[in-house]
Coordinates of C-alpha atoms in Angstrom, one line a residue:
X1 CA 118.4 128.1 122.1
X2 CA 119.4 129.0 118.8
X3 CA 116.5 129.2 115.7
X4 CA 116.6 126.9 112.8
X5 CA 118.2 123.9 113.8
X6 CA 115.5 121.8 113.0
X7 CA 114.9 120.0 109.8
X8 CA 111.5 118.5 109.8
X9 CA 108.3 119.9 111.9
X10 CA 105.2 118.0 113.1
X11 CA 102.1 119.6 114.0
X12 CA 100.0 117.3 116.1
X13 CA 101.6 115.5 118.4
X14 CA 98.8 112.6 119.1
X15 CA 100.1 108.5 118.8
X16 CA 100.8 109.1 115.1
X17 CA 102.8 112.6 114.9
X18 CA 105.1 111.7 118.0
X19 CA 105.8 108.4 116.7
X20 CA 106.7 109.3 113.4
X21 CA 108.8 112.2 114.9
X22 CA 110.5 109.8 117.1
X23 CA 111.0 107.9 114.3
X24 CA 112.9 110.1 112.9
X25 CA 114.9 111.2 115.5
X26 CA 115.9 107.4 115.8
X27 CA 117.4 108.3 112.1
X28 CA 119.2 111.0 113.4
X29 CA 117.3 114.1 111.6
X30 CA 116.7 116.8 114.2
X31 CA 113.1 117.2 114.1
X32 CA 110.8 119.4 116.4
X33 CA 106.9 118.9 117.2
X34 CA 104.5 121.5 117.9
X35 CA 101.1 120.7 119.9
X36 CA 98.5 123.5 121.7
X37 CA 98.5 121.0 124.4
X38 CA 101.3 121.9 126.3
X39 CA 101.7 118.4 128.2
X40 CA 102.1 116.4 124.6
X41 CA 104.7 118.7 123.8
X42 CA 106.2 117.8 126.9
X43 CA 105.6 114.4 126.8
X44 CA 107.4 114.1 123.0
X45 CA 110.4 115.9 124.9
X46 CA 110.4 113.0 127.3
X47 CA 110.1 110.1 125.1
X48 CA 113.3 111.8 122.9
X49 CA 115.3 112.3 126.0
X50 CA 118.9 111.9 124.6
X51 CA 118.0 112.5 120.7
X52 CA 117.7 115.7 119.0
X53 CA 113.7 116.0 119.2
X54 CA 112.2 119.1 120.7
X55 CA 108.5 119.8 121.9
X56 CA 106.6 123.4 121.2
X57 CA 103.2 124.9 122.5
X58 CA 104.1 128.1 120.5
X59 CA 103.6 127.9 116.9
X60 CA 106.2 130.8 116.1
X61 CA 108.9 129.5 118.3
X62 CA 108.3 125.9 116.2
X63 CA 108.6 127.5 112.9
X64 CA 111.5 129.7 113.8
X65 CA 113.4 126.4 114.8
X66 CA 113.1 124.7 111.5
X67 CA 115.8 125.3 108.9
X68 CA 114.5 126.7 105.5
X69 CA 112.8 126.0 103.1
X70 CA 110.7 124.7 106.0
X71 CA 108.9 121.3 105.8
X72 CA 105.6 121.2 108.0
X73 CA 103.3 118.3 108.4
X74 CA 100.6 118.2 109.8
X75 CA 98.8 114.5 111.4
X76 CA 95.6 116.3 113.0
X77 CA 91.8 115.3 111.8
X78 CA 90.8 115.8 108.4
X79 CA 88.4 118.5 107.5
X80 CA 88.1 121.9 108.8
X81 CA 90.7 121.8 111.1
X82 CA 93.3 120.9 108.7
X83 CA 91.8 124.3 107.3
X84 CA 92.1 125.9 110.6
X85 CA 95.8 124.5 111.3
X86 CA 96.8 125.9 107.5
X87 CA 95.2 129.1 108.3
X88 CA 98.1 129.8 111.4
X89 CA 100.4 128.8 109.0
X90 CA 100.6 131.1 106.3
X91 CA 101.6 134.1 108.3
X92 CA 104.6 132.4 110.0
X93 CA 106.0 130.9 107.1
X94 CA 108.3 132.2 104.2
X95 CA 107.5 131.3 100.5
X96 CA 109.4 128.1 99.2
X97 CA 108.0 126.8 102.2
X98 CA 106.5 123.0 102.4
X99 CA 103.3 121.9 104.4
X100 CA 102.5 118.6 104.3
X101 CA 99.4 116.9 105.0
X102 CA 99.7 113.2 106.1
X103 CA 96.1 113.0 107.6
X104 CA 93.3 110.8 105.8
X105 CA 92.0 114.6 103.8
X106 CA 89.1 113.8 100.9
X107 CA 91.2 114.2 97.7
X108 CA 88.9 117.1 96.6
X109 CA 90.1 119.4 99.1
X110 CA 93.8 118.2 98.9
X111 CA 93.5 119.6 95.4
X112 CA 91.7 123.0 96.8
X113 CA 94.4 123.2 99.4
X114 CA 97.2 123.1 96.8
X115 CA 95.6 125.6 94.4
X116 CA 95.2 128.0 97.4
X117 CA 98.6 127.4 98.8
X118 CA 100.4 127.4 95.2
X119 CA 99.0 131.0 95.0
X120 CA 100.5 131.9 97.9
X121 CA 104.0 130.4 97.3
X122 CA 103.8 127.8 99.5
X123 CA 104.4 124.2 98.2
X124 CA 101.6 121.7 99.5
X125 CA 101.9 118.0 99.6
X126 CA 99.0 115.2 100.7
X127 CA 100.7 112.9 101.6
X128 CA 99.1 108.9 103.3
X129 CA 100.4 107.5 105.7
X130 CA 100.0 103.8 106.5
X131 CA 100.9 101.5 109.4
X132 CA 98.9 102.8 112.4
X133 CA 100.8 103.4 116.1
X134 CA 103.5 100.8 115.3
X135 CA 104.3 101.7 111.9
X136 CA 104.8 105.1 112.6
X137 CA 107.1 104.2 114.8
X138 CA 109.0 101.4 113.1
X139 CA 108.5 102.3 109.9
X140 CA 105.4 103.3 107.8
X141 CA 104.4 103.0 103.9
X142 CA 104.1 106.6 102.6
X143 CA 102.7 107.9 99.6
X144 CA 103.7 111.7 99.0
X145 CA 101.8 113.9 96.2
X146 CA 102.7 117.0 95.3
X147 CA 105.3 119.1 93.6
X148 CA 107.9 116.7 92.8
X149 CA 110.6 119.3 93.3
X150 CA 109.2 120.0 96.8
X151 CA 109.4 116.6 97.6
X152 CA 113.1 116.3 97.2
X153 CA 113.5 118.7 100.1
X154 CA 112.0 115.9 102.1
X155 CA 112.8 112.8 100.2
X156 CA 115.8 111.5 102.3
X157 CA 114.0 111.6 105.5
X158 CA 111.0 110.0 104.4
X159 CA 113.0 107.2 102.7
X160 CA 115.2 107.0 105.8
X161 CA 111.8 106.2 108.1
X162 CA 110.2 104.2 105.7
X163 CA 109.5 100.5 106.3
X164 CA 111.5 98.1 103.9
X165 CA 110.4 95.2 101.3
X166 CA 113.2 93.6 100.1
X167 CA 115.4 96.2 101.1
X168 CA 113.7 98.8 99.7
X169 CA 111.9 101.7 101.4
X170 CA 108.0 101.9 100.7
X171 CA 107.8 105.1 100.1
X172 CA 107.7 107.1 96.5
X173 CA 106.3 110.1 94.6
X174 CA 103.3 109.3 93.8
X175 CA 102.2 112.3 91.4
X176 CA 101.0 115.8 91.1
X177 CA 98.1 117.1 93.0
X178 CA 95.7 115.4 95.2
X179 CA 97.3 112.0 94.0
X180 CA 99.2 111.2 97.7
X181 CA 95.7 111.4 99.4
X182 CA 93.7 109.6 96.2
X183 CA 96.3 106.5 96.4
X184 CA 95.7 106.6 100.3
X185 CA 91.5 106.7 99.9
X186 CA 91.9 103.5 97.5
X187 CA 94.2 101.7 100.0
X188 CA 91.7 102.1 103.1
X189 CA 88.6 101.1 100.2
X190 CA 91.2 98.0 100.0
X191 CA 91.5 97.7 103.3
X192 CA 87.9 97.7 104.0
X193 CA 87.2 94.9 101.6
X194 CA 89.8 92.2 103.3
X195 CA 88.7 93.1 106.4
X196 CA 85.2 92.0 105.8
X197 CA 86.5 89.1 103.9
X198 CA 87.8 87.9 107.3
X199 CA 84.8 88.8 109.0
X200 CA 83.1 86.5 106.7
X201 CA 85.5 84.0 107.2
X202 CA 84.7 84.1 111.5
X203 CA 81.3 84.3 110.3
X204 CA 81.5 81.1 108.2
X205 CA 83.4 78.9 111.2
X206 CA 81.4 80.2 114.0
X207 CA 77.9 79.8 112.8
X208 CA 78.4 77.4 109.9
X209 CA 80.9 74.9 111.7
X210 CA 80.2 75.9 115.1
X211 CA 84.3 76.0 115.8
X212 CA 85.7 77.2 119.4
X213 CA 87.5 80.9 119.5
X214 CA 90.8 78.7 119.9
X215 CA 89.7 76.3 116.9
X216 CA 89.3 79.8 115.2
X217 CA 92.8 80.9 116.2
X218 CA 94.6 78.0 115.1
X219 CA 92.8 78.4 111.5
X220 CA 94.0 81.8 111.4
X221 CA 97.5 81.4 112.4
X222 CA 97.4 78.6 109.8
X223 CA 96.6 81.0 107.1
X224 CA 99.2 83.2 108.3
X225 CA 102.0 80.7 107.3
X226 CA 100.8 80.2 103.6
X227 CA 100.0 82.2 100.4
X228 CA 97.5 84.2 102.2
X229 CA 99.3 85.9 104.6
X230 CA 98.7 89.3 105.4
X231 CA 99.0 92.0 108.4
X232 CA 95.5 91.9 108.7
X233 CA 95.3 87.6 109.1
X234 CA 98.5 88.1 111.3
X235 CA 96.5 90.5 113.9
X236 CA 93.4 88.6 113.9
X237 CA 95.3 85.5 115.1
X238 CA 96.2 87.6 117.7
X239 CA 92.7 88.8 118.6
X240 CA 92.1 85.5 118.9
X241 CA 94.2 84.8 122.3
X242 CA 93.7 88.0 123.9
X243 CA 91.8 87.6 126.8
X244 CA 91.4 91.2 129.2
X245 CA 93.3 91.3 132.6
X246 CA 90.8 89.4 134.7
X247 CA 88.5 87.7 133.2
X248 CA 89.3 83.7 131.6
X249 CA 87.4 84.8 128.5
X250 CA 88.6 86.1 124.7
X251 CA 87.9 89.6 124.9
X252 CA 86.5 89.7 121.0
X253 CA 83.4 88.1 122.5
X254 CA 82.8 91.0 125.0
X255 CA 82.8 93.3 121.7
X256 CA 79.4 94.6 120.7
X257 CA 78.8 93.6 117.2
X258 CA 78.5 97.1 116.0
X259 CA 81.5 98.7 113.2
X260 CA 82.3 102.3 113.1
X261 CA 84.1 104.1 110.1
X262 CA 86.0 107.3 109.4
X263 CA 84.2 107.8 105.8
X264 CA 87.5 106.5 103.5
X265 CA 85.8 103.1 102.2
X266 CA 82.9 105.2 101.3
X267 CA 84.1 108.0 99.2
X268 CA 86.4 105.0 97.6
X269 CA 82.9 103.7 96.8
X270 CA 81.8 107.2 95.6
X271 CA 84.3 108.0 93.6
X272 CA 84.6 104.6 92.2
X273 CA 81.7 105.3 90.9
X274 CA 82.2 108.9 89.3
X275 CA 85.1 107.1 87.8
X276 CA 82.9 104.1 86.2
X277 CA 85.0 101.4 88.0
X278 CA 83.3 98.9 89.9
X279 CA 84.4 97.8 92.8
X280 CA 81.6 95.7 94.4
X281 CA 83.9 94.2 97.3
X282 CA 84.3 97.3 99.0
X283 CA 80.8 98.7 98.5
X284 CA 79.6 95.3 100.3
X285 CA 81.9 96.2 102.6
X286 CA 80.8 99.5 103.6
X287 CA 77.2 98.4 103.1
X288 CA 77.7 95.6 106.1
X289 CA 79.7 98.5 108.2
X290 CA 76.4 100.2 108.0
X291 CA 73.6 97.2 108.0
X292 CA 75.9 96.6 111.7
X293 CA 74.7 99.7 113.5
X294 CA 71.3 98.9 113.1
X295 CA 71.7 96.2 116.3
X296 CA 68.0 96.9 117.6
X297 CA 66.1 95.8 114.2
X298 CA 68.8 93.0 113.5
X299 CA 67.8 91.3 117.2
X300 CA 63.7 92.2 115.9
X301 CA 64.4 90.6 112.8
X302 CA 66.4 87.3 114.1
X303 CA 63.8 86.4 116.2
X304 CA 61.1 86.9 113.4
X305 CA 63.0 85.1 110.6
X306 CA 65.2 82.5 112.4
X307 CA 68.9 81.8 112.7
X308 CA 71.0 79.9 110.0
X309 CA 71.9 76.7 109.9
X310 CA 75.1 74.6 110.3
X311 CA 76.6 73.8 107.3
X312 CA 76.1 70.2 106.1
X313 CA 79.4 69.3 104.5
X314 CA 82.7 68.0 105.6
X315 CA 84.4 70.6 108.2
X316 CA 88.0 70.1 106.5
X317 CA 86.5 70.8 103.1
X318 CA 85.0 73.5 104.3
X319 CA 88.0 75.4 105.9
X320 CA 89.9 74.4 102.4
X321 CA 87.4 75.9 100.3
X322 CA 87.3 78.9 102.9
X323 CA 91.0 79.3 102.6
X324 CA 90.9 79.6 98.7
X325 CA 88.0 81.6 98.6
X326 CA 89.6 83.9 100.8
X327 CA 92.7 83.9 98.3
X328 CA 90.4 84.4 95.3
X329 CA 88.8 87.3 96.6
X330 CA 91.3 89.6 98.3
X331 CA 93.2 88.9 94.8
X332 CA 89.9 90.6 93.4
X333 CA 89.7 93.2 96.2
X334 CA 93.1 94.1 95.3
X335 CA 92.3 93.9 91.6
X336 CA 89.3 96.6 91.9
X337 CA 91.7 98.8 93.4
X338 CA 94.4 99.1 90.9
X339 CA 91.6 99.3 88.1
X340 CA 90.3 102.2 90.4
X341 CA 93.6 104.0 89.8
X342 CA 94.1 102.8 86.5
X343 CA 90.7 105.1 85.6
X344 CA 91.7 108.1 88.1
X345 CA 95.1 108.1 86.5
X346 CA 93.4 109.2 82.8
X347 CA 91.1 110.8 84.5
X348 CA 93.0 113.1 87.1
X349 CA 96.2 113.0 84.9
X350 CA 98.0 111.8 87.7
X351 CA 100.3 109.6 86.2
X352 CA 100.2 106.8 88.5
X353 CA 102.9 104.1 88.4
X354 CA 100.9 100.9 89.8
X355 CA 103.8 99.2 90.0
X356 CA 105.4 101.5 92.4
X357 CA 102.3 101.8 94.3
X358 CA 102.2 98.2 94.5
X359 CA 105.7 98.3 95.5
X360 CA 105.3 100.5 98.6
X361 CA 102.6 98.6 100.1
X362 CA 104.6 95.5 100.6
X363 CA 105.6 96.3 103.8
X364 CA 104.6 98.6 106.7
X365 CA 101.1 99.7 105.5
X366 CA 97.7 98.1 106.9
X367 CA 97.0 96.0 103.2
X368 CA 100.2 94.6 103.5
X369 CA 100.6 90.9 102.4
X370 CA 102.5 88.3 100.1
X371 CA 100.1 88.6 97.6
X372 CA 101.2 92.8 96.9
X373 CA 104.3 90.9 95.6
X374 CA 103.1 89.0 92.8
X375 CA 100.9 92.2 91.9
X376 CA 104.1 94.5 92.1
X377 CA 105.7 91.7 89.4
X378 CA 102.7 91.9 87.4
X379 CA 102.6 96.1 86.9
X380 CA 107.0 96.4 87.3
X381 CA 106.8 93.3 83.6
X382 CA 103.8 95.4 81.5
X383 CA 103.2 99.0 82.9
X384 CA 101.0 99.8 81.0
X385 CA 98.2 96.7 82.2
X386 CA 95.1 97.1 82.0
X387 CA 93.3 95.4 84.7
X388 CA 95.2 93.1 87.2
X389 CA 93.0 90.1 86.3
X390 CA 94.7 90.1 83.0
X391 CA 98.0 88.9 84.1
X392 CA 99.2 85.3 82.7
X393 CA 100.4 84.6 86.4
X394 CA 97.3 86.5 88.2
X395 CA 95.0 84.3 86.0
X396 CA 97.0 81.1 87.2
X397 CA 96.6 81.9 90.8
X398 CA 92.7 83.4 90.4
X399 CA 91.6 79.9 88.5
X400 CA 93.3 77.7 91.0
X401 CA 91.3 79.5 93.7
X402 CA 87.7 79.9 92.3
X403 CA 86.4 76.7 92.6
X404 CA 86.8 77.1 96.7
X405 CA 84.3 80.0 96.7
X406 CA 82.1 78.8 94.0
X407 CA 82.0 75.5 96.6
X408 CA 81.8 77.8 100.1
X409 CA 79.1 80.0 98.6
X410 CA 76.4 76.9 97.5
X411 CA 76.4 76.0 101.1
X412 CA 76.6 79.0 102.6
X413 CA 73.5 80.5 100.7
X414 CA 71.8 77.6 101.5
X415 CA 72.6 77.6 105.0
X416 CA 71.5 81.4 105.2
X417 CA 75.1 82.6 106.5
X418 CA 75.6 86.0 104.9
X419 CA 78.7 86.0 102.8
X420 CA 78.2 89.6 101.0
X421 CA 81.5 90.2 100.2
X422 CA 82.4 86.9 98.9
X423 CA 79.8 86.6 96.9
X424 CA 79.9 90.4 95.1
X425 CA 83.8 88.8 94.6
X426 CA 82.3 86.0 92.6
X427 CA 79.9 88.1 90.5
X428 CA 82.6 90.5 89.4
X429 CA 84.3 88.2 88.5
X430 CA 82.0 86.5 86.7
X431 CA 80.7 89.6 84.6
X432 CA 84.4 90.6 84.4
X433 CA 85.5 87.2 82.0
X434 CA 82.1 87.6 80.0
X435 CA 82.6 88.5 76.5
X436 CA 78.8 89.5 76.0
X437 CA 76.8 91.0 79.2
X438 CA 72.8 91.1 79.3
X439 CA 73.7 95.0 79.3
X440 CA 71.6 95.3 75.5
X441 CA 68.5 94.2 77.6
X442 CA 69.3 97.3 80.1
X443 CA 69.5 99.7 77.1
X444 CA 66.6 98.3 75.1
X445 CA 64.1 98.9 78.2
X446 CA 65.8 102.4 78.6
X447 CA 65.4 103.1 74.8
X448 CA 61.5 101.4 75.8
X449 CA 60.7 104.2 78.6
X450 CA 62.9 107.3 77.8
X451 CA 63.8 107.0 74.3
X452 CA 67.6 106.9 75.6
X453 CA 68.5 105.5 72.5
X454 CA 70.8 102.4 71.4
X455 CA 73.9 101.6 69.6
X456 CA 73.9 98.3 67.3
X457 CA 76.7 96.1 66.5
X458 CA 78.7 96.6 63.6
X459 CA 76.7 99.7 62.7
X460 CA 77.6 103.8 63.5
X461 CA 75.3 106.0 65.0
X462 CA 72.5 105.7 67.8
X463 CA 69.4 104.5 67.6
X464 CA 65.6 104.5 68.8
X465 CA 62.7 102.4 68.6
X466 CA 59.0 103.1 68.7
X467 CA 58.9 99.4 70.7
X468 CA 54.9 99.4 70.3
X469 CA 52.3 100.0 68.1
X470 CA 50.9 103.4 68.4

């Protein structure tokens, strides 16, 4: 075999790495995998019978087949191995060299990593990656950050992979630094919010209208053929058909009731709040995540408080007002997002074109739906906008919409049919379009107890009050 006639490398060669490398290879790139488990290098080798794809279980036999400067990614767990995996790297590789981490890696140590690596001479890039299995294999959303001139070694094979929106790949450079992996924690926080949306929206038909799984279903795949569709509306119609080889029963309802996480959509809630942006969609989100696993005192406290109630209204008006609130508030969701970056962009000076980012998740990634369109519109007309509910067009779609979830959540409060998400939607946006908040109460009782101080209107300088008499 001769050495360094590969131009890409993939370290990890689980579902995602040997797609994407497959991927490639499908793109004619000559691209080589390296895995410590001998049988999924073997196994890559199999599936690329016939294209130039190779699979390693020696790490200096993978790196000496890749043409220089060497690009390396990496798609193994985030944390300490990425670390670990780093670590085996630097000796093998020559300066000018390019790692690339497209794992889900906290921001904080993206940034570390590239510190550490710059010092070294080794350009490092976290980079997201979006689409799951099939994405990967079809075609992902990507969103590479880094050093820019690194990234041009790479560029044309990421654009060649990528999935397309109107032609055009969904894949960019994003910015400098930890920005790849920052854009990718806010897209999972994202992701997290519409996926309890449509929980809620299961919730609302099942125990409030007391519809079938196929009832269900048809609602679903409904939704999927108007302004609200979305990857994650177009899989859940799906769920709802899927019944498990031998059994004449939907296997959602064999499911326990019980979510798990990987920890994005809550340091997209942490840091959210380091940044001052609020984004109460996801943290319900994450909050009902965690209220799920605790099945035992959920069952105690059912049978202490009761059940809810059917809702008493008009099924059909129901399911429309259940449509537009779902609109209404995955515009929101969105909406928190971009603000999210909007703040990390001053505050990280990453740069971030929204529009771009908007742009790339049209297609391919898990948040992907019609609605990423307009919002790509909105940032591509006025760059430099300041919140996404500030858009003339936004605002036309957002009023239409409200009055569904301001009608869906007076019955299902009353029904006792938890709506979290919905309703932290709602009360966004409701502080968000007031022009004076109770907020001077909050920092008169803090003056009150801690002599915090105050600011008054049309008047410099802070201020504190001795609020009794001594």
């Amino acid at each position: 075999m001769s050495t360094a006639q590969y131009a890409f490398g993939m370290i990890g060669l689980g579902t995602m790495g040997r797609n994407l490398l497959l991927n490639m290879a499908d793109h004619d790139f000559a691209v080589a995998g390296y895995d410590k488990d001998a049988e999924k290098a073997a196994a890559l080798a199999q599936e690329g019978a016939g294209k130039n794809v190779k699979g390693f279980s020696d790490l200096n036999e993978f790196v000496q087949s890749l043409s220089k400067p060497r690009a390396v990614m990496m798609l193994v767990p985030a944390g300490k191995i990425v670390d670990d995996v780093i670590a085996e790297l630097i000796p093998v590789l020559d300066k000018g060299d390019l790692i690339i981490d497209g794992g889900n890696s906290y921001f904080a140590d993206t940034n570390r990593r590239v510190v550490e690596l710059q010092d070294k001479g080794l350009h490092f890039f976290g980079m997201g990656v979006s689409g799951g299995e099939e994405g990967a294999r079809r075609g992902p959303s990507m969103m590479p950050g880094g050093d820019p001139e690194a990234y041009k070694v790479v560029k044309h094979i990421f654009e060649a992979i990528a999935a397309r929106a109107n032609g055009e790949p969904c894949v960019t450079y994003v910015g400098p630094g930890a920005s790849g992996h920052f854009v990718k924690m806010v897209h999972n926080g994202i992701e997290y919010g519409v996926m309890q949306l449509i929980a809620e929206a299961y919730e609302v038909m099942k125990k409030g209208l007391g519809m079938t799984n196929e009832e269900m279903q048809q609602v679903f795949e409904k939704w999927n053929e108007g302004r609200v569709k979305c990857f994650l509306v177009e899989i859940t119609k799906d769920i709802f058909k899927y019944k498990a080889p031998g059994t004449d029963h939907l296997l959602i309802d064999d499911i326990k009731d019980e979510a798990r996480a990987k920890g994005t959509g809550k340091w997209t809630s942490q840091v959210a709040m380091d940044l001052q942006a609020p984004l109460p969609t996801v943290d319900s989100s994450v909050a009902m995540r965690d209220m799920s696993k605790y099945k035992q005192l959920r069952v105690q406290a059912e049978g202490l408080y009761g059940t809810p109630a059917q809702l008493d209204a008009n099924r059909e008006q129901v399911l429309a007002d259940l449509e537009s609130a779902f609109y209404f508030a995955m515009i929101v969701s969105y909406a928190q997002g971009m603000h999210m970056l909007t703040n990390a962009s001053t505050e990280y000076n990453y740069d971030l074109k929204l529009g771009e980012i908007a742009r790339i998740w049209r297609a391919g990634c898990i948040i992907r739906s019609e609605i990423l369109f307009d919002i790509t519109n909105a940032y591509t007309k006025n760059a430099g906008l300041e919140h996404l509910l500030l858009d003339d067009d936004v605002k036309t779609k957002v009023s239409g919409a409200v009055g569904g979830l301001r009608g869906l959540l007076s019955k299902t409060m009353a029904a006792g049919i938890a709506t979290p998400a919905f309703a932290a939607s709602l009360s966004y946006f409701d502080a968000f379009r007031s022009g004076r908040m109770p907020s001077n109460l909050t920092q008169a009782q803090r003056d009150y107890f801690g002599a915090h101080t105050y600011e008054l209107i049309g008047k410099e300088g802070k201020f504190h009050t001795q609020w009794t008499a001594k």
